[in-house]
């Protein structure tokens, strides 16, 4: 039988109100909100601090999310260093069509690479708010989360011993490959809705300055291409490819001509090329777990729902969940008010489903002309033209792109 030890020889508590699994944007935001409310918690993370502070992923944060981080004292560096984007550009039929969303709405997108946000959130939680975070843990297991005395155990990286922490709640923030989702979905009541786009994206990070001041969407018969500025030195690019494609099929000398062709627009300078720092194929799919909570286990972020990076929504949804979950747990544990916990799943899912629907819509736009179906190509171009001729269509797109609907 496995030997389980609370925390032998360690001053760390064997009981805390909340165990947070996963130190991504969701888990670290929940941890910070709890620390600010003087609620004790432990964050468990399988990777090292260095690894999570360098893992490249998202870069676009919606303005409402930045303001919510700011209200919680979590956006000082972001506000100082992030780029502010005011427009995006669709490139099709050999021309560029700029969509000035800030002019229409007064709102921005903030561009701040996910590793920088994670670095800020870890620093605030562990170094400034004195939060307990354990890196490099192995084989995390959830116990009795359908009772009111749950616990979490893990293998300590230093001793190899299994450690046990009793708690009141488990926040499952361990992303798409964690253990929390399968624990919750093993229960009868939970349902997982899935969608597979049947396409792949080659995700590239290039050591090259952006070739435009804004995000570019290349809608081309050869397939979609994207250009996303990340910093003055680094640009993310995407190329539509077959699902399951091997990144090795895309050497430097294939990537750049393909990007040039799919992002071509008359009157624009050629793309600035650079060394490819990251090259991997993402099979585009989505899922949503409903409800996002069961018993004392509450999911947040990619653990509960995945949104293919089509509309740059995943990290924004992870932050939205984390604000609601952190506030709801703090309200219950500090004041005994359970209204936030009771409405948590429903409140998250309204925005989740709205963003899922927008990703579907945008996927049709991105991939329609390359589908080989002249009917889909025709309707795709009609949608694109409507964005630039109908103020009502432009306003609806801007609202969804920026996540600014008044009610979700
Ligand atoms: P994660 O960031 O995945 O964090 C989960 C953490 O849990 C990780 O640190 C992981 O190591 C840890 N973990 C896993 N298993 C365990 C376990 N068993 N025990 C303990 N810890 C565990 N989103 C946007 O909003 N905008 C974008 O522009 C954007 N671009 C993207 C580009 C790419 C190429 C990719 C892949 C994603 C992109 N996303 C984007 C999505 C975004 O990165 C994710 O939605 C976001 O990271 C979700 O945050 P999270 O905290 O829920 O999960």
GROMACS .gro file of C-alpha atoms and ligand atoms in nm:
model
  461
    1UNK     CA    1   0.000   0.000   0.000
    2UNK     CA    2   0.124   0.352  -0.080
    3UNK     CA    3   0.255   0.536   0.223
    4UNK     CA    4   0.084   0.875   0.254
    5UNK     CA    5   0.246   1.134   0.473
    6UNK     CA    6   0.092   1.474   0.548
    7UNK     CA    7   0.414   1.677   0.540
    8UNK     CA    8   0.682   1.498   0.741
    9UNK     CA    9   0.950   1.731   0.870
   10UNK     CA   10   0.783   2.023   0.700
   11UNK     CA   11   0.614   2.325   0.858
   12UNK     CA   12   0.369   2.333   0.566
   13UNK     CA   13   0.008   2.278   0.666
   14UNK     CA   14  -0.153   1.940   0.596
   15UNK     CA   15  -0.487   2.117   0.579
   16UNK     CA   16  -0.574   2.431   0.385
   17UNK     CA   17  -0.908   2.572   0.271
   18UNK     CA   18  -0.820   2.543  -0.101
   19UNK     CA   19  -0.581   2.331  -0.309
   20UNK     CA   20  -0.525   2.480  -0.655
   21UNK     CA   21  -0.400   2.232  -0.914
   22UNK     CA   22  -0.196   2.396  -1.190
   23UNK     CA   23   0.007   2.719  -1.205
   24UNK     CA   24  -0.112   2.859  -1.539
   25UNK     CA   25  -0.293   3.191  -1.576
   26UNK     CA   26  -0.610   3.042  -1.419
   27UNK     CA   27  -0.453   2.876  -1.112
   28UNK     CA   28  -0.219   3.163  -1.033
   29UNK     CA   29  -0.498   3.420  -1.059
   30UNK     CA   30  -0.718   3.215  -0.824
   31UNK     CA   31  -0.422   3.181  -0.583
   32UNK     CA   32  -0.356   3.554  -0.586
   33UNK     CA   33  -0.721   3.643  -0.522
   34UNK     CA   34  -0.733   3.399  -0.227
   35UNK     CA   35  -0.409   3.535  -0.079
   36UNK     CA   36  -0.542   3.891  -0.108
   37UNK     CA   37  -0.851   3.780   0.087
   38UNK     CA   38  -0.629   3.611   0.350
   39UNK     CA   39  -0.756   3.265   0.252
   40UNK     CA   40  -0.479   3.002   0.268
   41UNK     CA   41  -0.419   2.778  -0.029
   42UNK     CA   42  -0.155   2.555  -0.183
   43UNK     CA   43  -0.081   2.561  -0.557
   44UNK     CA   44   0.052   2.232  -0.701
   45UNK     CA   45   0.239   2.240  -1.035
   46UNK     CA   46   0.403   1.951  -1.219
   47UNK     CA   47   0.659   2.166  -1.402
   48UNK     CA   48   0.940   2.384  -1.264
   49UNK     CA   49   0.911   2.759  -1.208
   50UNK     CA   50   1.166   2.824  -1.486
   51UNK     CA   51   0.965   2.612  -1.730
   52UNK     CA   52   0.629   2.781  -1.676
   53UNK     CA   53   0.791   3.125  -1.688
   54UNK     CA   54   0.918   3.052  -2.041
   55UNK     CA   55   0.645   2.841  -2.201
   56UNK     CA   56   0.532   3.039  -2.508
   57UNK     CA   57   0.160   3.040  -2.590
   58UNK     CA   58  -0.092   3.322  -2.588
   59UNK     CA   59  -0.027   3.691  -2.635
   60UNK     CA   60  -0.357   3.874  -2.675
   61UNK     CA   61  -0.546   3.988  -2.366
   62UNK     CA   62  -0.882   4.161  -2.393
   63UNK     CA   63  -0.923   4.499  -2.225
   64UNK     CA   64  -1.192   4.386  -1.977
   65UNK     CA   65  -0.951   4.114  -1.854
   66UNK     CA   66  -0.669   4.365  -1.815
   67UNK     CA   67  -0.899   4.593  -1.611
   68UNK     CA   68  -1.004   4.300  -1.391
   69UNK     CA   69  -0.637   4.210  -1.331
   70UNK     CA   70  -0.567   4.577  -1.255
   71UNK     CA   71  -0.849   4.590  -0.997
   72UNK     CA   72  -0.686   4.297  -0.819
   73UNK     CA   73  -0.339   4.455  -0.822
   74UNK     CA   74  -0.209   4.208  -1.084
   75UNK     CA   75  -0.144   4.427  -1.387
   76UNK     CA   76   0.136   4.670  -1.293
   77UNK     CA   77   0.398   4.527  -1.533
   78UNK     CA   78   0.140   4.451  -1.797
   79UNK     CA   79   0.013   4.809  -1.807
   80UNK     CA   80   0.369   4.938  -1.824
   81UNK     CA   81   0.501   4.699  -2.090
   82UNK     CA   82   0.214   4.561  -2.302
   83UNK     CA   83   0.152   4.676  -2.656
   84UNK     CA   84  -0.191   4.823  -2.725
   85UNK     CA   85  -0.348   4.720  -3.052
   86UNK     CA   86  -0.618   4.926  -3.218
   87UNK     CA   87  -0.684   4.732  -3.541
   88UNK     CA   88  -0.651   4.404  -3.722
   89UNK     CA   89  -0.621   4.347  -4.097
   90UNK     CA   90  -0.777   4.088  -4.323
   91UNK     CA   91  -0.582   4.012  -4.639
   92UNK     CA   92  -0.778   3.860  -4.923
   93UNK     CA   93  -0.802   3.894  -5.301
   94UNK     CA   94  -0.446   4.035  -5.296
   95UNK     CA   95  -0.540   4.343  -5.085
   96UNK     CA   96  -0.522   4.445  -4.722
   97UNK     CA   97  -0.844   4.553  -4.544
   98UNK     CA   98  -0.778   4.720  -4.210
   99UNK     CA   99  -1.046   4.683  -3.940
  100UNK     CA  100  -1.003   4.969  -3.688
  101UNK     CA  101  -1.183   4.821  -3.386
  102UNK     CA  102  -1.067   5.085  -3.137
  103UNK     CA  103  -1.211   5.358  -3.357
  104UNK     CA  104  -1.544   5.171  -3.347
  105UNK     CA  105  -1.552   5.075  -2.979
  106UNK     CA  106  -1.295   5.277  -2.785
  107UNK     CA  107  -1.145   4.944  -2.665
  108UNK     CA  108  -0.803   4.786  -2.721
  109UNK     CA  109  -0.639   4.449  -2.732
  110UNK     CA  110  -0.333   4.426  -2.511
  111UNK     CA  111  -0.039   4.224  -2.640
  112UNK     CA  112   0.158   4.070  -2.355
  113UNK     CA  113   0.315   3.725  -2.398
  114UNK     CA  114   0.170   3.460  -2.166
  115UNK     CA  115   0.513   3.374  -2.010
  116UNK     CA  116   0.544   3.736  -1.891
  117UNK     CA  117   0.198   3.728  -1.737
  118UNK     CA  118   0.273   3.393  -1.568
  119UNK     CA  119   0.605   3.532  -1.438
  120UNK     CA  120   0.423   3.834  -1.289
  121UNK     CA  121   0.152   3.618  -1.132
  122UNK     CA  122   0.401   3.371  -0.975
  123UNK     CA  123   0.609   3.658  -0.840
  124UNK     CA  124   0.306   3.828  -0.688
  125UNK     CA  125   0.169   3.505  -0.538
  126UNK     CA  126   0.488   3.345  -0.406
  127UNK     CA  127   0.731   3.631  -0.344
  128UNK     CA  128   0.502   3.919  -0.246
  129UNK     CA  129   0.183   3.764  -0.105
  130UNK     CA  130   0.369   3.474   0.062
  131UNK     CA  131   0.167   3.203  -0.113
  132UNK     CA  132   0.258   2.832  -0.090
  133UNK     CA  133   0.342   2.686  -0.432
  134UNK     CA  134   0.500   2.344  -0.491
  135UNK     CA  135   0.673   2.289  -0.824
  136UNK     CA  136   0.772   1.960  -0.985
  137UNK     CA  137   0.507   1.752  -0.807
  138UNK     CA  138   0.427   1.413  -0.960
  139UNK     CA  139   0.121   1.190  -0.991
  140UNK     CA  140  -0.137   1.430  -0.847
  141UNK     CA  141  -0.452   1.252  -0.729
  142UNK     CA  142  -0.784   1.393  -0.613
  143UNK     CA  143  -0.973   1.216  -0.334
  144UNK     CA  144  -1.332   1.241  -0.210
  145UNK     CA  145  -1.413   1.559  -0.403
  146UNK     CA  146  -1.780   1.453  -0.403
  147UNK     CA  147  -1.782   1.479  -0.021
  148UNK     CA  148  -1.732   1.784   0.201
  149UNK     CA  149  -1.389   1.658   0.314
  150UNK     CA  150  -1.184   1.632  -0.009
  151UNK     CA  151  -0.808   1.593  -0.024
  152UNK     CA  152  -0.531   1.595  -0.282
  153UNK     CA  153  -0.217   1.381  -0.280
  154UNK     CA  154   0.102   1.396  -0.486
  155UNK     CA  155   0.453   1.257  -0.499
  156UNK     CA  156   0.707   1.496  -0.350
  157UNK     CA  157   0.987   1.553  -0.605
  158UNK     CA  158   1.259   1.564  -0.336
  159UNK     CA  159   1.169   1.257  -0.128
  160UNK     CA  160   0.954   1.057  -0.369
  161UNK     CA  161   0.702   1.020  -0.082
  162UNK     CA  162   0.331   1.065  -0.131
  163UNK     CA  163   0.203   1.375   0.050
  164UNK     CA  164  -0.159   1.440   0.141
  165UNK     CA  165  -0.334   1.776   0.184
  166UNK     CA  166  -0.687   1.794   0.327
  167UNK     CA  167  -0.895   2.087   0.208
  168UNK     CA  168  -1.245   2.230   0.173
  169UNK     CA  169  -1.226   2.289  -0.205
  170UNK     CA  170  -1.015   2.181  -0.500
  171UNK     CA  171  -0.969   2.431  -0.784
  172UNK     CA  172  -0.887   2.225  -1.095
  173UNK     CA  173  -0.678   2.464  -1.308
  174UNK     CA  174  -0.445   2.206  -1.464
  175UNK     CA  175  -0.514   2.276  -1.830
  176UNK     CA  176  -0.606   2.044  -2.114
  177UNK     CA  177  -0.383   1.755  -2.002
  178UNK     CA  178  -0.440   1.761  -1.627
  179UNK     CA  179  -0.620   1.524  -1.393
  180UNK     CA  180  -0.906   1.743  -1.273
  181UNK     CA  181  -1.123   1.720  -1.584
  182UNK     CA  182  -1.123   1.340  -1.592
  183UNK     CA  183  -1.209   1.331  -1.222
  184UNK     CA  184  -1.510   1.555  -1.280
  185UNK     CA  185  -1.626   1.393  -1.603
  186UNK     CA  186  -1.613   1.047  -1.447
  187UNK     CA  187  -1.928   1.156  -1.265
  188UNK     CA  188  -2.262   1.076  -1.419
  189UNK     CA  189  -2.393   1.432  -1.429
  190UNK     CA  190  -2.103   1.580  -1.629
  191UNK     CA  191  -2.119   1.614  -2.007
  192UNK     CA  192  -1.836   1.693  -2.248
  193UNK     CA  193  -1.932   1.866  -2.575
  194UNK     CA  194  -1.662   1.839  -2.843
  195UNK     CA  195  -1.597   1.989  -3.184
  196UNK     CA  196  -1.321   1.894  -3.427
  197UNK     CA  197  -1.246   2.143  -3.708
  198UNK     CA  198  -1.068   1.877  -3.915
  199UNK     CA  199  -0.777   2.110  -3.986
  200UNK     CA  200  -0.432   2.176  -3.843
  201UNK     CA  201  -0.235   2.494  -3.783
  202UNK     CA  202   0.141   2.502  -3.794
  203UNK     CA  203   0.219   2.735  -3.499
  204UNK     CA  204   0.547   2.920  -3.544
  205UNK     CA  205   0.741   3.163  -3.330
  206UNK     CA  206   0.990   3.361  -3.535
  207UNK     CA  207   1.284   3.562  -3.412
  208UNK     CA  208   1.176   3.844  -3.640
  209UNK     CA  209   1.025   4.186  -3.577
  210UNK     CA  210   0.655   4.212  -3.669
  211UNK     CA  211   0.594   4.302  -4.033
  212UNK     CA  212   0.291   4.515  -3.947
  213UNK     CA  213   0.173   4.708  -3.640
  214UNK     CA  214  -0.129   4.478  -3.612
  215UNK     CA  215  -0.257   4.121  -3.636
  216UNK     CA  216  -0.292   4.003  -3.998
  217UNK     CA  217  -0.534   3.734  -4.114
  218UNK     CA  218  -0.446   3.593  -4.457
  219UNK     CA  219  -0.755   3.434  -4.613
  220UNK     CA  220  -0.612   3.256  -4.917
  221UNK     CA  221  -0.708   2.967  -5.145
  222UNK     CA  222  -0.385   2.791  -5.036
  223UNK     CA  223  -0.499   2.808  -4.672
  224UNK     CA  224  -0.512   3.048  -4.379
  225UNK     CA  225  -0.203   3.234  -4.256
  226UNK     CA  226  -0.178   3.452  -3.945
  227UNK     CA  227   0.072   3.715  -3.828
  228UNK     CA  228   0.059   3.809  -3.457
  229UNK     CA  229   0.311   4.057  -3.315
  230UNK     CA  230   0.440   3.942  -2.975
  231UNK     CA  231   0.724   4.186  -2.904
  232UNK     CA  232   0.957   4.415  -3.103
  233UNK     CA  233   1.179   4.108  -3.163
  234UNK     CA  234   0.935   3.815  -3.187
  235UNK     CA  235   0.633   3.740  -3.409
  236UNK     CA  236   0.394   3.446  -3.398
  237UNK     CA  237   0.285   3.308  -3.734
  238UNK     CA  238   0.031   3.040  -3.821
  239UNK     CA  239  -0.010   2.837  -4.139
  240UNK     CA  240  -0.311   2.614  -4.202
  241UNK     CA  241  -0.193   2.258  -4.270
  242UNK     CA  242  -0.340   1.907  -4.265
  243UNK     CA  243  -0.427   1.785  -3.912
  244UNK     CA  244  -0.155   1.561  -3.772
  245UNK     CA  245   0.104   1.704  -4.015
  246UNK     CA  246   0.468   1.663  -3.917
  247UNK     CA  247   0.639   1.997  -3.836
  248UNK     CA  248   0.947   1.853  -4.009
  249UNK     CA  249   0.752   1.883  -4.337
  250UNK     CA  250   0.786   2.259  -4.289
  251UNK     CA  251   1.155   2.361  -4.313
  252UNK     CA  252   1.249   2.729  -4.309
  253UNK     CA  253   1.267   2.743  -4.691
  254UNK     CA  254   0.905   2.620  -4.723
  255UNK     CA  255   0.760   2.827  -4.440
  256UNK     CA  256   0.859   3.175  -4.554
  257UNK     CA  257   0.749   3.156  -4.922
  258UNK     CA  258   0.416   3.012  -4.804
  259UNK     CA  259   0.367   3.291  -4.550
  260UNK     CA  260   0.461   3.550  -4.811
  261UNK     CA  261   0.211   3.412  -5.058
  262UNK     CA  262  -0.082   3.373  -4.816
  263UNK     CA  263  -0.026   3.714  -4.654
  264UNK     CA  264   0.039   3.901  -4.978
  265UNK     CA  265  -0.134   4.240  -5.018
  266UNK     CA  266  -0.047   4.496  -5.279
  267UNK     CA  267   0.147   4.799  -5.161
  268UNK     CA  268   0.285   4.627  -4.848
  269UNK     CA  269   0.655   4.560  -4.782
  270UNK     CA  270   0.768   4.193  -4.779
  271UNK     CA  271   0.754   4.002  -4.448
  272UNK     CA  272   1.061   4.034  -4.227
  273UNK     CA  273   1.201   3.682  -4.200
  274UNK     CA  274   1.387   3.531  -3.906
  275UNK     CA  275   1.493   3.211  -3.732
  276UNK     CA  276   1.203   2.982  -3.632
  277UNK     CA  277   1.217   2.938  -3.254
  278UNK     CA  278   0.912   2.712  -3.222
  279UNK     CA  279   0.734   2.495  -3.477
  280UNK     CA  280   0.448   2.266  -3.384
  281UNK     CA  281   0.123   2.145  -3.534
  282UNK     CA  282  -0.201   2.211  -3.346
  283UNK     CA  283  -0.498   1.995  -3.440
  284UNK     CA  284  -0.782   2.242  -3.409
  285UNK     CA  285  -1.051   2.124  -3.171
  286UNK     CA  286  -1.272   2.254  -2.889
  287UNK     CA  287  -1.442   2.101  -2.587
  288UNK     CA  288  -1.666   2.226  -2.309
  289UNK     CA  289  -1.735   2.046  -1.980
  290UNK     CA  290  -2.079   2.107  -1.831
  291UNK     CA  291  -2.124   2.174  -1.547
  292UNK     CA  292  -1.779   2.305  -1.456
  293UNK     CA  293  -1.822   2.213  -1.090
  294UNK     CA  294  -1.929   1.905  -0.900
  295UNK     CA  295  -1.919   1.860  -0.523
  296UNK     CA  296  -1.607   2.034  -0.394
  297UNK     CA  297  -1.420   2.028  -0.727
  298UNK     CA  298  -1.443   2.338  -0.947
  299UNK     CA  299  -1.270   2.357  -1.286
  300UNK     CA  300  -1.130   2.675  -1.443
  301UNK     CA  301  -0.961   2.755  -1.774
  302UNK     CA  302  -0.848   2.491  -2.024
  303UNK     CA  303  -0.929   2.219  -1.768
  304UNK     CA  304  -1.296   2.301  -1.829
  305UNK     CA  305  -1.300   2.417  -2.189
  306UNK     CA  306  -1.062   2.436  -2.479
  307UNK     CA  307  -1.097   2.693  -2.754
  308UNK     CA  308  -0.870   2.641  -3.055
  309UNK     CA  309  -0.653   2.955  -3.088
  310UNK     CA  310  -0.862   3.074  -3.387
  311UNK     CA  311  -0.996   3.382  -3.207
  312UNK     CA  312  -0.725   3.413  -2.934
  313UNK     CA  313  -0.981   3.347  -2.662
  314UNK     CA  314  -0.839   3.067  -2.440
  315UNK     CA  315  -0.637   3.271  -2.193
  316UNK     CA  316  -0.910   3.532  -2.172
  317UNK     CA  317  -1.164   3.267  -2.076
  318UNK     CA  318  -0.917   3.117  -1.826
  319UNK     CA  319  -0.884   3.458  -1.660
  320UNK     CA  320  -1.261   3.513  -1.660
  321UNK     CA  321  -1.319   3.181  -1.482
  322UNK     CA  322  -1.039   3.259  -1.237
  323UNK     CA  323  -1.185   3.597  -1.139
  324UNK     CA  324  -1.525   3.438  -1.073
  325UNK     CA  325  -1.381   3.135  -0.893
  326UNK     CA  326  -1.134   3.329  -0.679
  327UNK     CA  327  -1.401   3.579  -0.575
  328UNK     CA  328  -1.660   3.306  -0.511
  329UNK     CA  329  -1.424   3.098  -0.293
  330UNK     CA  330  -1.308   3.405  -0.101
  331UNK     CA  331  -1.668   3.517  -0.044
  332UNK     CA  332  -1.764   3.175   0.092
  333UNK     CA  333  -1.454   3.104   0.298
  334UNK     CA  334  -1.420   3.456   0.442
  335UNK     CA  335  -1.788   3.553   0.476
  336UNK     CA  336  -1.994   3.234   0.445
  337UNK     CA  337  -2.175   3.366   0.134
  338UNK     CA  338  -2.217   3.076  -0.113
  339UNK     CA  339  -2.399   3.264  -0.391
  340UNK     CA  340  -2.087   3.295  -0.609
  341UNK     CA  341  -2.011   2.924  -0.581
  342UNK     CA  342  -2.369   2.826  -0.658
  343UNK     CA  343  -2.378   3.031  -0.979
  344UNK     CA  344  -2.013   2.973  -1.080
  345UNK     CA  345  -2.052   2.722  -1.363
  346UNK     CA  346  -2.347   2.897  -1.525
  347UNK     CA  347  -2.178   3.238  -1.508
  348UNK     CA  348  -1.862   3.106  -1.676
  349UNK     CA  349  -2.039   2.905  -1.943
  350UNK     CA  350  -2.231   3.199  -2.087
  351UNK     CA  351  -1.905   3.364  -2.200
  352UNK     CA  352  -1.751   3.026  -2.289
  353UNK     CA  353  -2.029   2.934  -2.531
  354UNK     CA  354  -2.036   3.282  -2.682
  355UNK     CA  355  -1.662   3.262  -2.753
  356UNK     CA  356  -1.699   2.908  -2.890
  357UNK     CA  357  -1.963   3.027  -3.134
  358UNK     CA  358  -1.741   3.317  -3.244
  359UNK     CA  359  -1.450   3.077  -3.303
  360UNK     CA  360  -1.674   2.866  -3.528
  361UNK     CA  361  -1.780   3.172  -3.723
  362UNK     CA  362  -1.424   3.295  -3.761
  363UNK     CA  363  -1.301   2.950  -3.859
  364UNK     CA  364  -1.544   2.951  -4.152
  365UNK     CA  365  -1.403   3.289  -4.258
  366UNK     CA  366  -1.038   3.181  -4.225
  367UNK     CA  367  -1.071   2.845  -4.393
  368UNK     CA  368  -1.361   2.886  -4.639
  369UNK     CA  369  -1.167   2.991  -4.949
  370UNK     CA  370  -0.924   2.698  -4.909
  371UNK     CA  371  -1.198   2.438  -4.861
  372UNK     CA  372  -1.202   2.343  -5.229
  373UNK     CA  373  -1.577   2.411  -5.228
  374UNK     CA  374  -1.665   2.710  -5.451
  375UNK     CA  375  -1.991   2.761  -5.262
  376UNK     CA  376  -1.809   2.800  -4.927
  377UNK     CA  377  -1.549   3.022  -5.092
  378UNK     CA  378  -1.827   3.248  -5.222
  379UNK     CA  379  -2.004   3.283  -4.888
  380UNK     CA  380  -1.671   3.344  -4.711
  381UNK     CA  381  -1.589   3.637  -4.935
  382UNK     CA  382  -1.943   3.773  -4.890
  383UNK     CA  383  -1.893   3.768  -4.511
  384UNK     CA  384  -1.561   3.945  -4.543
  385UNK     CA  385  -1.699   4.214  -4.775
  386UNK     CA  386  -1.992   4.269  -4.536
  387UNK     CA  387  -1.749   4.348  -4.251
  388UNK     CA  388  -1.618   4.642  -4.453
  389UNK     CA  389  -1.947   4.768  -4.596
  390UNK     CA  390  -2.207   4.720  -4.320
  391UNK     CA  391  -2.165   4.923  -3.997
  392UNK     CA  392  -2.396   4.678  -3.817
  393UNK     CA  393  -2.183   4.378  -3.920
  394UNK     CA  394  -1.866   4.566  -3.823
  395UNK     CA  395  -2.008   4.652  -3.478
  396UNK     CA  396  -2.113   4.292  -3.415
  397UNK     CA  397  -1.769   4.161  -3.515
  398UNK     CA  398  -1.587   4.417  -3.298
  399UNK     CA  399  -1.801   4.327  -2.996
  400UNK     CA  400  -1.719   3.959  -3.027
  401UNK     CA  401  -1.355   4.007  -3.119
  402UNK     CA  402  -1.300   4.225  -2.811
  403UNK     CA  403  -1.538   4.036  -2.580
  404UNK     CA  404  -1.724   4.352  -2.486
  405UNK     CA  405  -2.089   4.239  -2.487
  406UNK     CA  406  -2.268   4.401  -2.194
  407UNK     CA  407  -2.423   4.073  -2.078
  408UNK     CA  408  -2.303   3.717  -2.097
  409LIG     P1  409  -0.252   2.625  -1.862
  409LIG     O1  410  -0.189   2.751  -1.905
  409LIG     O2  411  -0.236   2.504  -1.950
  409LIG     O3  412  -0.196   2.591  -1.718
  409LIG     C1  413  -0.218   2.466  -1.657
  409LIG     C2  414  -0.100   2.433  -1.565
  409LIG     O4  415  -0.124   2.310  -1.499
  409LIG     C3  416   0.030   2.415  -1.643
  409LIG     O5  417   0.129   2.494  -1.584
  409LIG     C4  418   0.059   2.267  -1.632
  409LIG     O6  419   0.198   2.240  -1.630
  409LIG     C5  420  -0.006   2.230  -1.499
  409LIG     N1  421  -0.047   2.091  -1.484
  409LIG     C6  422  -0.089   2.005  -1.582
  409LIG     N2  423  -0.121   1.886  -1.527
  409LIG     C7  424  -0.103   1.899  -1.393
  409LIG     C8  425  -0.123   1.811  -1.284
  409LIG     N3  426  -0.167   1.685  -1.302
  409LIG     N4  427  -0.094   1.855  -1.160
  409LIG     C9  428  -0.049   1.983  -1.140
  409LIG     N5  429  -0.028   2.071  -1.241
  409LIG    C10  430  -0.057   2.029  -1.366
  409LIG     N6  431  -0.528   3.230  -2.566
  409LIG    C11  432  -0.558   3.361  -2.576
  409LIG     O7  433  -0.645   3.410  -2.501
  409LIG     N7  434  -0.497   3.442  -2.667
  409LIG    C12  435  -0.402   3.395  -2.754
  409LIG     O8  436  -0.346   3.472  -2.831
  409LIG    C13  437  -0.371   3.254  -2.748
  409LIG     N8  438  -0.277   3.198  -2.829
  409LIG    C14  439  -0.242   3.066  -2.814
  409LIG    C15  440  -0.143   3.014  -2.896
  409LIG    C16  441  -0.106   2.879  -2.883
  409LIG    C17  442   0.000   2.825  -2.974
  409LIG    C18  443  -0.166   2.798  -2.783
  409LIG    C19  444  -0.127   2.653  -2.765
  409LIG    C20  445  -0.264   2.851  -2.700
  409LIG    C21  446  -0.303   2.984  -2.715
  409LIG     N9  447  -0.402   3.040  -2.633
  409LIG    C22  448  -0.437   3.172  -2.648
  409LIG    C23  449  -0.465   2.959  -2.529
  409LIG    C24  450  -0.403   2.979  -2.391
  409LIG     O9  451  -0.263   2.960  -2.395
  409LIG    C25  452  -0.466   2.885  -2.289
  409LIG    O10  453  -0.606   2.894  -2.301
  409LIG    C26  454  -0.424   2.919  -2.144
  409LIG    O11  455  -0.290   2.880  -2.121
  409LIG    C27  456  -0.514   2.848  -2.043
  409LIG    O12  457  -0.469   2.876  -1.912
  409LIG     P2  458  -0.492   2.771  -1.796
  409LIG    O13  459  -0.436   2.833  -1.674
  409LIG    O14  460  -0.632   2.725  -1.796
  409LIG    O15  461  -0.407   2.642  -1.839
   0.00000   0.00000   0.00000
